[in-house]
XYZ file of C-alpha atoms in Angstrom:
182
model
C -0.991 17.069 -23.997
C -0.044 14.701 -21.256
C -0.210 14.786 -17.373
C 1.078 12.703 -14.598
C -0.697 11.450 -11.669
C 1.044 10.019 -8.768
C -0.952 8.175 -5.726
C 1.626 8.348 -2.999
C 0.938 6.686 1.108
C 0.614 9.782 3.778
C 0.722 6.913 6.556
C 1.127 3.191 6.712
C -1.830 1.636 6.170
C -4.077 -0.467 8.796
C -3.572 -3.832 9.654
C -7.175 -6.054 8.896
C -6.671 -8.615 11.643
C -9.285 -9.717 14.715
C -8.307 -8.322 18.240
C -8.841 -11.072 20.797
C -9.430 -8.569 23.466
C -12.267 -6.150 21.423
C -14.609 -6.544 18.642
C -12.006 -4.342 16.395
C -10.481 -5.137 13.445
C -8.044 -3.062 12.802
C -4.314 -2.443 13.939
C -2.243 -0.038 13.510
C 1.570 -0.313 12.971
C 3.253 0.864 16.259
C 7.095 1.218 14.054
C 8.591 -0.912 16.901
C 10.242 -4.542 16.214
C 10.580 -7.009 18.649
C 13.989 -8.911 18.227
C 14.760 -12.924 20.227
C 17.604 -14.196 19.809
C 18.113 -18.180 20.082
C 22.065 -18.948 19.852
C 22.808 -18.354 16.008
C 18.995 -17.679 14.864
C 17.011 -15.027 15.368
C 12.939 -14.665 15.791
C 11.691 -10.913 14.317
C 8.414 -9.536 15.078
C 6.506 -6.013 14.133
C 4.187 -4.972 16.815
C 0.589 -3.386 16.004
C -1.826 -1.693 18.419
C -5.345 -2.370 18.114
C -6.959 0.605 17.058
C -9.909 0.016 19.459
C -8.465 -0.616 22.710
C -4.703 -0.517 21.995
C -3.613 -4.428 22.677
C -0.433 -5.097 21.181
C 0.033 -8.348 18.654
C 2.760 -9.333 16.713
C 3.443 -10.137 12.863
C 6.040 -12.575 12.502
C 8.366 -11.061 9.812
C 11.290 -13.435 10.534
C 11.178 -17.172 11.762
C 14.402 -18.853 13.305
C 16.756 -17.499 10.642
C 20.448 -17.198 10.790
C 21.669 -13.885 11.876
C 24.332 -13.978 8.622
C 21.533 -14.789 6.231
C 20.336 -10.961 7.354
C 20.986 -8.397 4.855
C 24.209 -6.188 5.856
C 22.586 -3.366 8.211
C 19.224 -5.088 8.446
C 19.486 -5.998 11.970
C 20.647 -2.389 12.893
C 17.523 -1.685 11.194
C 15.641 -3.752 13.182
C 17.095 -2.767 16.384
C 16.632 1.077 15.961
C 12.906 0.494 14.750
C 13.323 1.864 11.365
C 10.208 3.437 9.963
C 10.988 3.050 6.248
C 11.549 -0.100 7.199
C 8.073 -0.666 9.546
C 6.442 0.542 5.939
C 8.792 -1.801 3.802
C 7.787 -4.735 5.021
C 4.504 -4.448 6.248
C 4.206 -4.454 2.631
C 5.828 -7.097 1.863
C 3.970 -9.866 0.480
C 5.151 -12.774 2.405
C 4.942 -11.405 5.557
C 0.921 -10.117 5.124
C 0.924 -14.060 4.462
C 2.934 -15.610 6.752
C 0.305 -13.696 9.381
C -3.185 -14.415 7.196
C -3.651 -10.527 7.508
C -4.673 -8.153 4.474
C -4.105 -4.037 4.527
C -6.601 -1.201 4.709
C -5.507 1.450 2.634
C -8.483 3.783 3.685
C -7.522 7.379 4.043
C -3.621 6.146 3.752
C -3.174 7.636 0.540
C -3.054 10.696 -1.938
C -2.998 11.422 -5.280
C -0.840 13.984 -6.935
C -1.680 15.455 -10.584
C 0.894 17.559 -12.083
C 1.046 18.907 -15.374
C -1.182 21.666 -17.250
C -4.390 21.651 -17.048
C -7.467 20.491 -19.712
C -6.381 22.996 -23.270
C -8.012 23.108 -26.618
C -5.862 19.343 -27.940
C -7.917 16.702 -29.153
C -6.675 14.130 -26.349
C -5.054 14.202 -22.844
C -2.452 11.372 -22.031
C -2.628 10.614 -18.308
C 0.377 8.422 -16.926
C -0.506 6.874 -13.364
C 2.288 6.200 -11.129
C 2.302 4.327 -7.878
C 4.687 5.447 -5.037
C 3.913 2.231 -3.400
C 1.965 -1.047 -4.135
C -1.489 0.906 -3.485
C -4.896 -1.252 -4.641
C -6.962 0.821 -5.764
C -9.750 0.907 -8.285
C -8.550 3.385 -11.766
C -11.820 4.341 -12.297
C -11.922 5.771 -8.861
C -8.371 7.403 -9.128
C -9.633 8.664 -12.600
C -12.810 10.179 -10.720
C -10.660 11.508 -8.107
C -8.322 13.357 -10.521
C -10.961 15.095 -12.441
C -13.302 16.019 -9.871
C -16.142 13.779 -11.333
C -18.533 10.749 -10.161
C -16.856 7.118 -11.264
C -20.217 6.561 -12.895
C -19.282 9.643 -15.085
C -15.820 8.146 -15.393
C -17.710 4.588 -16.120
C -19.898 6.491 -18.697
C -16.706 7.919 -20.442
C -15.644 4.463 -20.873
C -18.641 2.877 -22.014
C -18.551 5.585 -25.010
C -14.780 5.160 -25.472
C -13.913 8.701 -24.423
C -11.525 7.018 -21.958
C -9.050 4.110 -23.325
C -6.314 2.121 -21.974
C -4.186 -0.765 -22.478
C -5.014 -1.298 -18.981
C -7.714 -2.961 -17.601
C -9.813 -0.180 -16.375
C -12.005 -2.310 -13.978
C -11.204 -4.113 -10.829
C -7.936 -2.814 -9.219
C -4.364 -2.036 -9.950
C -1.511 -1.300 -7.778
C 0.988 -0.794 -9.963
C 1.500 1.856 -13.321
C -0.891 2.616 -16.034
C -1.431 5.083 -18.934
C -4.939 6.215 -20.477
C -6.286 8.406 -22.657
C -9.006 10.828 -22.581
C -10.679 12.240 -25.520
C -11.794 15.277 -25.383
């Protein structure tokens, strides 16, 4: 029998940065871009709002780059503040970065299990799949989809009830299969 589990984002995450106007932390994404334009180049920045007193700051996505090395549509993008596209690339790796900031995926995420339910085989097959480059920890996503502590799901895998060609420890972000013997 086999299931599939998939951990999908319900928001974008927060942005772990240091307000200069609070003792917060954290930013949210505000899904507005600022655009400057200097002759052929352009400057591109994503604003976030502190989540403590609401001071905007800006994440430098783009740097003095020519306006025709923009993908087609991009700049329209830009200029009609996307939100696939606030979620896109405050994602993307070079721009977390480019601004020495990191993501809090707290409460920014869900997971989905599908399939039937626990029968009478002699081993479930569970495939994980990520809806978005989520870290997360598979013994707590394996807790979380069976309704059980992580140190029963640690347990399990001390005895070998739980295998994977995956590293079960530490965190993943991207697609993984186990199996649990029942």
């Amino acid at each position: 029998m086999s299931q599939t589990w998939v951990v999908a984002p319900t928001c974008p995450p927060l942005v772990v940065r240091r307000c200069h106007s609070c003792p917060s932390d954290r930013f949210r994404a505000s899904g507005k871009f600022r655009v400057n334009a200097h002759h052929k180049s352009l400057d591109v920045w994503l604003l976030v709002l502190c989540a403590g007193c609401g001071e905007t700051a800006k994440l430098t996505v783009f740097e003095r780059v020519n306006v025709r090395s923009l993908r087609p549509g991009l700049l329209d993008r830009l200029h009609t503040n996307d939100p696939g596209l606030t979620t896109e690339l405050l994602q993307h790796p070079a721009v977390l970065h480019r601004n020495s900031v990191a993501l809090d995926w707290t409460d920014a995420w869900r997971l989905d299990v599908t399939g039937p339910g626990h029968a009478d085989d002699e081993a479930l097959e569970v495939s994980v799949r990520f809806a978005a480059q989520i870290p997360l920890r598979p013994v707590r996503l394996i807790a979380d989809g069976f309704g059980v502590s992580r140190a029963e799901v640690k347990r399990l895998i001390d005895e070998g009830k739980i295998v994977s060609a995956h590293r079960l420890s530490g965190k993943a972000g991207g697609d993984f299969t186990f199996l649990l013997k029942l």
